[in-house]
Amino acid sequence: MIMPTRLRKIALTVHVTSSVGWLGAVVAFLALDITAQVSNDVETVRAAYLAMGTIIWYVLIPFAIAALLTGIVQSLGTVWGFFRHYWVVFKLVLTVVATLLLVQYSPTVGDTADVAASIADPRGLPSFFLHSVGALVVLLVLTILAVFKPRGTTRYGWRKQREQQRRQDRRRKTTVPQMQQG
Amino acid sequence: MTDLRPSPTPSTTTPATAPTEDRPPRTPRWVWLFGIVVGLFLLAVGAFFVVSGDHGAEAGGGVHGAGNDPSSVERATAPDVLSPAWLRVATARPTLWPITVPVAPGAAGTLCFVVSCPDGEPLTEFTDTEAPAARTSRLFLDFQVGGQVRTADVTLEASAPARAGQDARSADREPTRCGR
């Protein structure tokens, strides 16, 4: 199921865009979280919490799910596969874990944003610093893995590679003599 | 112009691709190191969930309800006219539950429920007007979490509003609402 080049590039563009968008949204979220904790101005803190509530539902979760799905499409539709290269395996595991944690944690952020909207003084509401920094680190690691693609094939990948190579060799051996005859 | 480049057709004697070794490749060292780091990360995440779950179960229940059981009420302010009040309920994870169901003033009917807003800020005080001698009052707060109504019981000292929450102040208050 290898995708044709143009389709593959379109899918890759969507994947890179959503993944980098996720990273950017986490940085924005972190900035808002620090603002909410550091600022003394009630309305600034309230605005920061409200913005965090919006970002998590309308930016972070869509981008995370899009990144995961387009990543799966990339694995299915290219020679990289799911379990052939260690870096792909790590990316898949980390992305799934990060997405699950995000989805699991977002109601907390949404509830806190609702509370911040309604109470008189939202200062002192809980911080999401640990989660934001954790997400940032994981996403940076994922980006580095994607760019460097460190060597290392799994046993499964090695077997698949050998099968493919044998098939190619066989095809060459049969086609070359035919060309010489013609 | 002669093309000096080698012929693109591979010769039949030497295969174009190098023969692969029959043994599977060694696992690179970075995979082990990275695997350990990722494994530790996953363990830490798992441990966090296990520990926070245990904490919620240990901390004795003041709130009755199924699911993610809030175990104790840390702070309670009553809802007022201007802005809904909120409860900090100790759960597996620190969560703020907004109260969407109005507070039912004391089950015994002796508890009066006073809300005042001197400068636009909701301030809340619970006073036991009919039994001023009683120093402690029991509150039953109904609140809704994820569509499910739960009841939290809170013990407050009637004449010590500071215990009711950080917002409670000793400013003059004007009663705006009273329970039965």
PDB file of N, CA, C and O in Angstrom, chain A residues 5-70:
ATOM      1  N   THR A   5       3.785   9.356  -5.105  1.00  0.00           N
ATOM      2  CA  THR A   5       4.635  10.425  -4.559  1.00  0.00           C
ATOM      3  C   THR A   5       3.849  11.670  -4.173  1.00  0.00           C
ATOM      4  O   THR A   5       4.028  12.206  -3.073  1.00  0.00           O
ATOM      5  N   ARG A   6       2.950  12.111  -5.070  1.00  0.00           N
ATOM      6  CA  ARG A   6       2.274  13.373  -4.782  1.00  0.00           C
ATOM      7  C   ARG A   6       1.403  13.243  -3.536  1.00  0.00           C
ATOM      8  O   ARG A   6       1.434  14.091  -2.638  1.00  0.00           O
ATOM      9  N   LEU A   7       0.655  12.153  -3.475  1.00  0.00           N
ATOM     10  CA  LEU A   7      -0.224  11.926  -2.321  1.00  0.00           C
ATOM     11  C   LEU A   7       0.605  11.826  -1.037  1.00  0.00           C
ATOM     12  O   LEU A   7       0.264  12.382   0.005  1.00  0.00           O
ATOM     13  N   ARG A   8       1.755  11.133  -1.155  1.00  0.00           N
ATOM     14  CA  ARG A   8       2.618  10.961   0.004  1.00  0.00           C
ATOM     15  C   ARG A   8       3.109  12.312   0.512  1.00  0.00           C
ATOM     16  O   ARG A   8       3.139  12.571   1.713  1.00  0.00           O
ATOM     17  N   LYS A   9       3.444  13.193  -0.432  1.00  0.00           N
ATOM     18  CA  LYS A   9       3.962  14.502  -0.007  1.00  0.00           C
ATOM     19  C   LYS A   9       2.859  15.344   0.623  1.00  0.00           C
ATOM     20  O   LYS A   9       3.115  16.073   1.583  1.00  0.00           O
ATOM     21  N   ILE A  10       1.649  15.234   0.072  1.00  0.00           N
ATOM     22  CA  ILE A  10       0.531  15.979   0.674  1.00  0.00           C
ATOM     23  C   ILE A  10       0.297  15.473   2.099  1.00  0.00           C
ATOM     24  O   ILE A  10       0.174  16.261   3.049  1.00  0.00           O
ATOM     25  N   ALA A  11       0.268  14.150   2.246  1.00  0.00           N
ATOM     26  CA  ALA A  11       0.040  13.565   3.578  1.00  0.00           C
ATOM     27  C   ALA A  11       1.150  13.962   4.540  1.00  0.00           C
ATOM     28  O   ALA A  11       0.895  14.268   5.711  1.00  0.00           O
ATOM     29  N   LEU A  12       2.379  13.988   4.023  1.00  0.00           N
ATOM     30  CA  LEU A  12       3.514  14.357   4.878  1.00  0.00           C
ATOM     31  C   LEU A  12       3.402  15.814   5.312  1.00  0.00           C
ATOM     32  O   LEU A  12       3.687  16.163   6.463  1.00  0.00           O
ATOM     33  N   THR A  13       2.959  16.666   4.384  1.00  0.00           N
ATOM     34  CA  THR A  13       2.795  18.079   4.719  1.00  0.00           C
ATOM     35  C   THR A  13       1.769  18.247   5.842  1.00  0.00           C
ATOM     36  O   THR A  13       1.995  18.998   6.799  1.00  0.00           O
ATOM     37  N   VAL A  14       0.650  17.524   5.727  1.00  0.00           N
ATOM     38  CA  VAL A  14      -0.377  17.605   6.770  1.00  0.00           C
ATOM     39  C   VAL A  14       0.200  17.103   8.100  1.00  0.00           C
ATOM     40  O   VAL A  14      -0.022  17.706   9.163  1.00  0.00           O
ATOM     41  N   HIS A  15       0.973  16.033   8.039  1.00  0.00           N
ATOM     42  CA  HIS A  15       1.552  15.462   9.255  1.00  0.00           C
ATOM     43  C   HIS A  15       2.515  16.446   9.926  1.00  0.00           C
ATOM     44  O   HIS A  15       2.424  16.688  11.134  1.00  0.00           O
ATOM     45  N   VAL A  16       3.414  17.013   9.129  1.00  0.00           N
ATOM     46  CA  VAL A  16       4.395  17.952   9.696  1.00  0.00           C
ATOM     47  C   VAL A  16       3.681  19.178  10.251  1.00  0.00           C
ATOM     48  O   VAL A  16       3.980  19.650  11.356  1.00  0.00           O
ATOM     49  N   THR A  17       2.689  19.686   9.508  1.00  0.00           N
ATOM     50  CA  THR A  17       1.972  20.882   9.948  1.00  0.00           C
ATOM     51  C   THR A  17       1.273  20.645  11.277  1.00  0.00           C
ATOM     52  O   THR A  17       1.398  21.446  12.217  1.00  0.00           O
ATOM     53  N   SER A  18       0.561  19.522  11.380  1.00  0.00           N
ATOM     54  CA  SER A  18      -0.181  19.293  12.619  1.00  0.00           C
ATOM     55  C   SER A  18       0.766  19.033  13.785  1.00  0.00           C
ATOM     56  O   SER A  18       0.512  19.502  14.902  1.00  0.00           O
ATOM     57  N   SER A  19       1.875  18.328  13.528  1.00  0.00           N
ATOM     58  CA  SER A  19       2.801  18.031  14.621  1.00  0.00           C
ATOM     59  C   SER A  19       3.484  19.291  15.125  1.00  0.00           C
ATOM     60  O   SER A  19       3.575  19.522  16.339  1.00  0.00           O
ATOM     61  N   VAL A  20       3.961  20.111  14.185  1.00  0.00           N
ATOM     62  CA  VAL A  20       4.648  21.339  14.596  1.00  0.00           C
ATOM     63  C   VAL A  20       3.641  22.310  15.212  1.00  0.00           C
ATOM     64  O   VAL A  20       3.954  23.031  16.161  1.00  0.00           O
ATOM     65  N   GLY A  21       2.406  22.281  14.688  1.00  0.00           N
ATOM     66  CA  GLY A  21       1.344  23.109  15.271  1.00  0.00           C
ATOM     67  C   GLY A  21       1.069  22.718  16.712  1.00  0.00           C
ATOM     68  O   GLY A  21       0.885  23.579  17.577  1.00  0.00           O
ATOM     69  N   TRP A  22       1.086  21.438  16.972  1.00  0.00           N
ATOM     70  CA  TRP A  22       0.896  20.917  18.339  1.00  0.00           C
ATOM     71  C   TRP A  22       1.998  21.457  19.244  1.00  0.00           C
ATOM     72  O   TRP A  22       1.738  21.980  20.339  1.00  0.00           O
ATOM     73  N   LEU A  23       3.235  21.379  18.760  1.00  0.00           N
ATOM     74  CA  LEU A  23       4.378  21.881  19.538  1.00  0.00           C
ATOM     75  C   LEU A  23       4.207  23.369  19.840  1.00  0.00           C
ATOM     76  O   LEU A  23       4.386  23.816  20.980  1.00  0.00           O
ATOM     77  N   GLY A  24       3.838  24.138  18.810  1.00  0.00           N
ATOM     78  CA  GLY A  24       3.655  25.582  18.991  1.00  0.00           C
ATOM     79  C   GLY A  24       2.544  25.890  19.983  1.00  0.00           C
ATOM     80  O   GLY A  24       2.669  26.790  20.818  1.00  0.00           O
ATOM     81  N   ALA A  25       1.457  25.113  19.892  1.00  0.00           N
ATOM     82  CA  ALA A  25       0.327  25.350  20.796  1.00  0.00           C
ATOM     83  C   ALA A  25       0.718  25.054  22.234  1.00  0.00           C
ATOM     84  O   ALA A  25       0.269  25.740  23.160  1.00  0.00           O
ATOM     85  N   VAL A  26       1.586  24.048  22.426  1.00  0.00           N
ATOM     86  CA  VAL A  26       2.043  23.734  23.778  1.00  0.00           C
ATOM     87  C   VAL A  26       2.871  24.890  24.331  1.00  0.00           C
ATOM     88  O   VAL A  26       2.742  25.262  25.506  1.00  0.00           O
ATOM     89  N   VAL A  27       3.706  25.490  23.472  1.00  0.00           N
ATOM     90  CA  VAL A  27       4.510  26.629  23.923  1.00  0.00           C
ATOM     91  C   VAL A  27       3.597  27.789  24.313  1.00  0.00           C
ATOM     92  O   VAL A  27       3.782  28.430  25.361  1.00  0.00           O
ATOM     93  N   ALA A  28       2.569  28.033  23.491  1.00  0.00           N
ATOM     94  CA  ALA A  28       1.619  29.108  23.803  1.00  0.00           C
ATOM     95  C   ALA A  28       0.905  28.813  25.119  1.00  0.00           C
ATOM     96  O   ALA A  28       0.712  29.706  25.964  1.00  0.00           O
ATOM     97  N   PHE A  29       0.534  27.548  25.311  1.00  0.00           N
ATOM     98  CA  PHE A  29      -0.154  27.125  26.532  1.00  0.00           C
ATOM     99  C   PHE A  29       0.733  27.353  27.753  1.00  0.00           C
ATOM    100  O   PHE A  29       0.293  27.859  28.786  1.00  0.00           O
ATOM    101  N   LEU A  30       2.015  27.002  27.586  1.00  0.00           N
ATOM    102  CA  LEU A  30       2.978  27.179  28.678  1.00  0.00           C
ATOM    103  C   LEU A  30       3.114  28.657  29.042  1.00  0.00           C
ATOM    104  O   LEU A  30       3.135  29.023  30.226  1.00  0.00           O
ATOM    105  N   ALA A  31       3.169  29.500  28.009  1.00  0.00           N
ATOM    106  CA  ALA A  31       3.282  30.941  28.257  1.00  0.00           C
ATOM    107  C   ALA A  31       2.060  31.440  29.024  1.00  0.00           C
ATOM    108  O   ALA A  31       2.179  32.219  29.980  1.00  0.00           O
ATOM    109  N   LEU A  32       0.871  30.962  28.646  1.00  0.00           N
ATOM    110  CA  LEU A  32      -0.349  31.381  29.338  1.00  0.00           C
ATOM    111  C   LEU A  32      -0.355  30.873  30.784  1.00  0.00           C
ATOM    112  O   LEU A  32      -0.785  31.583  31.694  1.00  0.00           O
ATOM    113  N   ASP A  33       0.130  29.641  30.957  1.00  0.00           N
ATOM    114  CA  ASP A  33       0.147  29.073  32.306  1.00  0.00           C
ATOM    115  C   ASP A  33       1.062  29.875  33.222  1.00  0.00           C
ATOM    116  O   ASP A  33       0.703  30.185  34.360  1.00  0.00           O
ATOM    117  N   ILE A  34       2.241  30.226  32.696  1.00  0.00           N
ATOM    118  CA  ILE A  34       3.168  31.028  33.508  1.00  0.00           C
ATOM    119  C   ILE A  34       2.544  32.386  33.812  1.00  0.00           C
ATOM    120  O   ILE A  34       2.603  32.877  34.938  1.00  0.00           O
ATOM    121  N   THR A  35       1.893  32.977  32.805  1.00  0.00           N
ATOM    122  CA  THR A  35       1.215  34.261  33.024  1.00  0.00           C
ATOM    123  C   THR A  35       0.179  34.140  34.132  1.00  0.00           C
ATOM    124  O   THR A  35       0.097  34.985  35.027  1.00  0.00           O
ATOM    125  N   ALA A  36      -0.612  33.064  34.068  1.00  0.00           N
ATOM    126  CA  ALA A  36      -1.685  32.880  35.056  1.00  0.00           C
ATOM    127  C   ALA A  36      -1.123  32.740  36.461  1.00  0.00           C
ATOM    128  O   ALA A  36      -1.759  33.137  37.437  1.00  0.00           O
ATOM    129  N   GLN A  37       0.072  32.165  36.582  1.00  0.00           N
ATOM    130  CA  GLN A  37       0.643  31.964  37.907  1.00  0.00           C
ATOM    131  C   GLN A  37       1.387  33.191  38.407  1.00  0.00           C
ATOM    132  O   GLN A  37       1.402  33.470  39.599  1.00  0.00           O
ATOM    133  N   VAL A  38       2.001  33.913  37.472  1.00  0.00           N
ATOM    134  CA  VAL A  38       2.894  35.005  37.866  1.00  0.00           C
ATOM    135  C   VAL A  38       2.136  36.321  38.023  1.00  0.00           C
ATOM    136  O   VAL A  38       2.419  37.109  38.925  1.00  0.00           O
ATOM    137  N   SER A  39       1.153  36.532  37.168  1.00  0.00           N
ATOM    138  CA  SER A  39       0.497  37.838  37.133  1.00  0.00           C
ATOM    139  C   SER A  39      -0.297  38.098  38.415  1.00  0.00           C
ATOM    140  O   SER A  39      -0.825  37.171  39.041  1.00  0.00           O
ATOM    141  N   ASN A  40      -0.380  39.357  38.763  1.00  0.00           N
ATOM    142  CA  ASN A  40      -1.146  39.765  39.933  1.00  0.00           C
ATOM    143  C   ASN A  40      -2.485  40.360  39.546  1.00  0.00           C
ATOM    144  O   ASN A  40      -3.332  40.598  40.386  1.00  0.00           O
ATOM    145  N   ASP A  41      -2.635  40.621  38.255  1.00  0.00           N
ATOM    146  CA  ASP A  41      -3.843  41.261  37.767  1.00  0.00           C
ATOM    147  C   ASP A  41      -4.940  40.217  37.573  1.00  0.00           C
ATOM    148  O   ASP A  41      -4.762  39.246  36.828  1.00  0.00           O
ATOM    149  N   VAL A  42      -6.058  40.421  38.264  1.00  0.00           N
ATOM    150  CA  VAL A  42      -7.135  39.429  38.259  1.00  0.00           C
ATOM    151  C   VAL A  42      -7.621  39.152  36.840  1.00  0.00           C
ATOM    152  O   VAL A  42      -7.803  37.994  36.444  1.00  0.00           O
ATOM    153  N   GLU A  43      -7.800  40.211  36.063  1.00  0.00           N
ATOM    154  CA  GLU A  43      -8.367  40.017  34.714  1.00  0.00           C
ATOM    155  C   GLU A  43      -7.373  39.330  33.782  1.00  0.00           C
ATOM    156  O   GLU A  43      -7.759  38.564  32.912  1.00  0.00           O
ATOM    157  N   THR A  44      -6.076  39.624  33.960  1.00  0.00           N
ATOM    158  CA  THR A  44      -5.062  38.931  33.152  1.00  0.00           C
ATOM    159  C   THR A  44      -5.066  37.453  33.452  1.00  0.00           C
ATOM    160  O   THR A  44      -5.036  36.614  32.541  1.00  0.00           O
ATOM    161  N   VAL A  45      -5.134  37.131  34.749  1.00  0.00           N
ATOM    162  CA  VAL A  45      -5.142  35.708  35.147  1.00  0.00           C
ATOM    163  C   VAL A  45      -6.382  35.031  34.592  1.00  0.00           C
ATOM    164  O   VAL A  45      -6.312  33.934  34.026  1.00  0.00           O
ATOM    165  N   ARG A  46      -7.519  35.707  34.696  1.00  0.00           N
ATOM    166  CA  ARG A  46      -8.765  35.128  34.191  1.00  0.00           C
ATOM    167  C   ARG A  46      -8.652  34.885  32.687  1.00  0.00           C
ATOM    168  O   ARG A  46      -8.994  33.807  32.180  1.00  0.00           O
ATOM    169  N   ALA A  47      -8.148  35.896  31.976  1.00  0.00           N
ATOM    170  CA  ALA A  47      -8.013  35.771  30.512  1.00  0.00           C
ATOM    171  C   ALA A  47      -7.089  34.616  30.146  1.00  0.00           C
ATOM    172  O   ALA A  47      -7.359  33.861  29.208  1.00  0.00           O
ATOM    173  N   ALA A  48      -6.008  34.464  30.916  1.00  0.00           N
ATOM    174  CA  ALA A  48      -5.060  33.383  30.624  1.00  0.00           C
ATOM    175  C   ALA A  48      -5.733  32.024  30.790  1.00  0.00           C
ATOM    176  O   ALA A  48      -5.584  31.144  29.936  1.00  0.00           O
ATOM    177  N   TYR A  49      -6.506  31.862  31.873  1.00  0.00           N
ATOM    178  CA  TYR A  49      -7.183  30.576  32.081  1.00  0.00           C
ATOM    179  C   TYR A  49      -8.200  30.309  30.977  1.00  0.00           C
ATOM    180  O   TYR A  49      -8.314  29.194  30.477  1.00  0.00           O
ATOM    181  N   LEU A  50      -8.941  31.363  30.603  1.00  0.00           N
ATOM    182  CA  LEU A  50      -9.939  31.181  29.543  1.00  0.00           C
ATOM    183  C   LEU A  50      -9.256  30.785  28.235  1.00  0.00           C
ATOM    184  O   LEU A  50      -9.720  29.902  27.512  1.00  0.00           O
ATOM    185  N   ALA A  51      -8.132  31.457  27.931  1.00  0.00           N
ATOM    186  CA  ALA A  51      -7.412  31.140  26.695  1.00  0.00           C
ATOM    187  C   ALA A  51      -6.889  29.709  26.726  1.00  0.00           C
ATOM    188  O   ALA A  51      -6.925  28.996  25.720  1.00  0.00           O
ATOM    189  N   MET A  52      -6.434  29.269  27.910  1.00  0.00           N
ATOM    190  CA  MET A  52      -5.936  27.890  28.017  1.00  0.00           C
ATOM    191  C   MET A  52      -7.059  26.900  27.749  1.00  0.00           C
ATOM    192  O   MET A  52      -6.861  25.884  27.076  1.00  0.00           O
ATOM    193  N   GLY A  53      -8.254  27.220  28.289  1.00  0.00           N
ATOM    194  CA  GLY A  53      -9.402  26.344  28.038  1.00  0.00           C
ATOM    195  C   GLY A  53      -9.716  26.247  26.556  1.00  0.00           C
ATOM    196  O   GLY A  53     -10.017  25.171  26.030  1.00  0.00           O
ATOM    197  N   THR A  54      -9.624  27.381  25.867  1.00  0.00           N
ATOM    198  CA  THR A  54      -9.908  27.387  24.424  1.00  0.00           C
ATOM    199  C   THR A  54      -8.824  26.627  23.663  1.00  0.00           C
ATOM    200  O   THR A  54      -9.124  25.816  22.787  1.00  0.00           O
ATOM    201  N   ILE A  55      -7.572  26.902  24.005  1.00  0.00           N
ATOM    202  CA  ILE A  55      -6.462  26.273  23.272  1.00  0.00           C
ATOM    203  C   ILE A  55      -6.517  24.766  23.410  1.00  0.00           C
ATOM    204  O   ILE A  55      -6.327  24.031  22.434  1.00  0.00           O
ATOM    205  N   ILE A  56      -6.797  24.286  24.615  1.00  0.00           N
ATOM    206  CA  ILE A  56      -6.727  22.828  24.792  1.00  0.00           C
ATOM    207  C   ILE A  56      -7.821  22.131  23.995  1.00  0.00           C
ATOM    208  O   ILE A  56      -7.583  21.085  23.395  1.00  0.00           O
ATOM    209  N   TRP A  57      -9.011  22.712  23.922  1.00  0.00           N
ATOM    210  CA  TRP A  57     -10.097  22.035  23.199  1.00  0.00           C
ATOM    211  C   TRP A  57     -10.009  22.249  21.701  1.00  0.00           C
ATOM    212  O   TRP A  57     -10.315  21.349  20.928  1.00  0.00           O
ATOM    213  N   TYR A  58      -9.632  23.444  21.280  1.00  0.00           N
ATOM    214  CA  TYR A  58      -9.759  23.764  19.855  1.00  0.00           C
ATOM    215  C   TYR A  58      -8.437  23.760  19.096  1.00  0.00           C
ATOM    216  O   TYR A  58      -8.433  23.883  17.883  1.00  0.00           O
ATOM    217  N   VAL A  59      -7.324  23.691  19.794  1.00  0.00           N
ATOM    218  CA  VAL A  59      -6.037  23.630  19.093  1.00  0.00           C
ATOM    219  C   VAL A  59      -5.271  22.358  19.461  1.00  0.00           C
ATOM    220  O   VAL A  59      -4.921  21.566  18.597  1.00  0.00           O
ATOM    221  N   LEU A  60      -5.032  22.173  20.755  1.00  0.00           N
ATOM    222  CA  LEU A  60      -4.165  21.058  21.169  1.00  0.00           C
ATOM    223  C   LEU A  60      -4.755  19.697  20.796  1.00  0.00           C
ATOM    224  O   LEU A  60      -4.085  18.880  20.164  1.00  0.00           O
ATOM    225  N   ILE A  61      -6.000  19.466  21.173  1.00  0.00           N
ATOM    226  CA  ILE A  61      -6.580  18.139  20.911  1.00  0.00           C
ATOM    227  C   ILE A  61      -6.735  17.876  19.413  1.00  0.00           C
ATOM    228  O   ILE A  61      -6.315  16.818  18.935  1.00  0.00           O
ATOM    229  N   PRO A  62      -7.268  18.816  18.625  1.00  0.00           N
ATOM    230  CA  PRO A  62      -7.339  18.550  17.179  1.00  0.00           C
ATOM    231  C   PRO A  62      -5.967  18.291  16.557  1.00  0.00           C
ATOM    232  O   PRO A  62      -5.805  17.351  15.776  1.00  0.00           O
ATOM    233  N   PHE A  63      -4.979  19.091  16.923  1.00  0.00           N
ATOM    234  CA  PHE A  63      -3.639  18.899  16.357  1.00  0.00           C
ATOM    235  C   PHE A  63      -3.042  17.564  16.795  1.00  0.00           C
ATOM    236  O   PHE A  63      -2.407  16.874  15.999  1.00  0.00           O
ATOM    237  N   ALA A  64      -3.241  17.208  18.062  1.00  0.00           N
ATOM    238  CA  ALA A  64      -2.668  15.954  18.551  1.00  0.00           C
ATOM    239  C   ALA A  64      -3.273  14.768  17.806  1.00  0.00           C
ATOM    240  O   ALA A  64      -2.555  13.875  17.342  1.00  0.00           O
ATOM    241  N   ILE A  65      -4.601  14.781  17.676  1.00  0.00           N
ATOM    242  CA  ILE A  65      -5.249  13.659  16.993  1.00  0.00           C
ATOM    243  C   ILE A  65      -4.866  13.653  15.520  1.00  0.00           C
ATOM    244  O   ILE A  65      -4.598  12.592  14.937  1.00  0.00           O
ATOM    245  N   ALA A  66      -4.796  14.854  14.918  1.00  0.00           N
ATOM    246  CA  ALA A  66      -4.399  14.925  13.509  1.00  0.00           C
ATOM    247  C   ALA A  66      -2.973  14.401  13.331  1.00  0.00           C
ATOM    248  O   ALA A  66      -2.691  13.648  12.389  1.00  0.00           O
ATOM    249  N   ALA A  67      -2.076  14.787  14.254  1.00  0.00           N
ATOM    250  CA  ALA A  67      -0.689  14.341  14.137  1.00  0.00           C
ATOM    251  C   ALA A  67      -0.605  12.825  14.250  1.00  0.00           C
ATOM    252  O   ALA A  67       0.107  12.169  13.485  1.00  0.00           O
ATOM    253  N   LEU A  68      -1.369  12.270  15.193  1.00  0.00           N
ATOM    254  CA  LEU A  68      -1.350  10.812  15.383  1.00  0.00           C
ATOM    255  C   LEU A  68      -1.895  10.100  14.141  1.00  0.00           C
ATOM    256  O   LEU A  68      -1.262   9.176  13.608  1.00  0.00           O
ATOM    257  N   LEU A  69      -3.054  10.573  13.645  1.00  0.00           N
ATOM    258  CA  LEU A  69      -3.679   9.904  12.496  1.00  0.00           C
ATOM    259  C   LEU A  69      -2.822  10.036  11.242  1.00  0.00           C
ATOM    260  O   LEU A  69      -2.601   9.057  10.524  1.00  0.00           O
ATOM    261  N   THR A  70      -2.293  11.241  10.982  1.00  0.00           N
ATOM    262  CA  THR A  70      -1.476  11.406   9.774  1.00  0.00           C
ATOM    263  C   THR A  70      -0.166  10.633   9.913  1.00  0.00           C
ATOM    264  O   THR A  70       0.370  10.158   8.910  1.00  0.00           O
TER     265      THR A  70
END
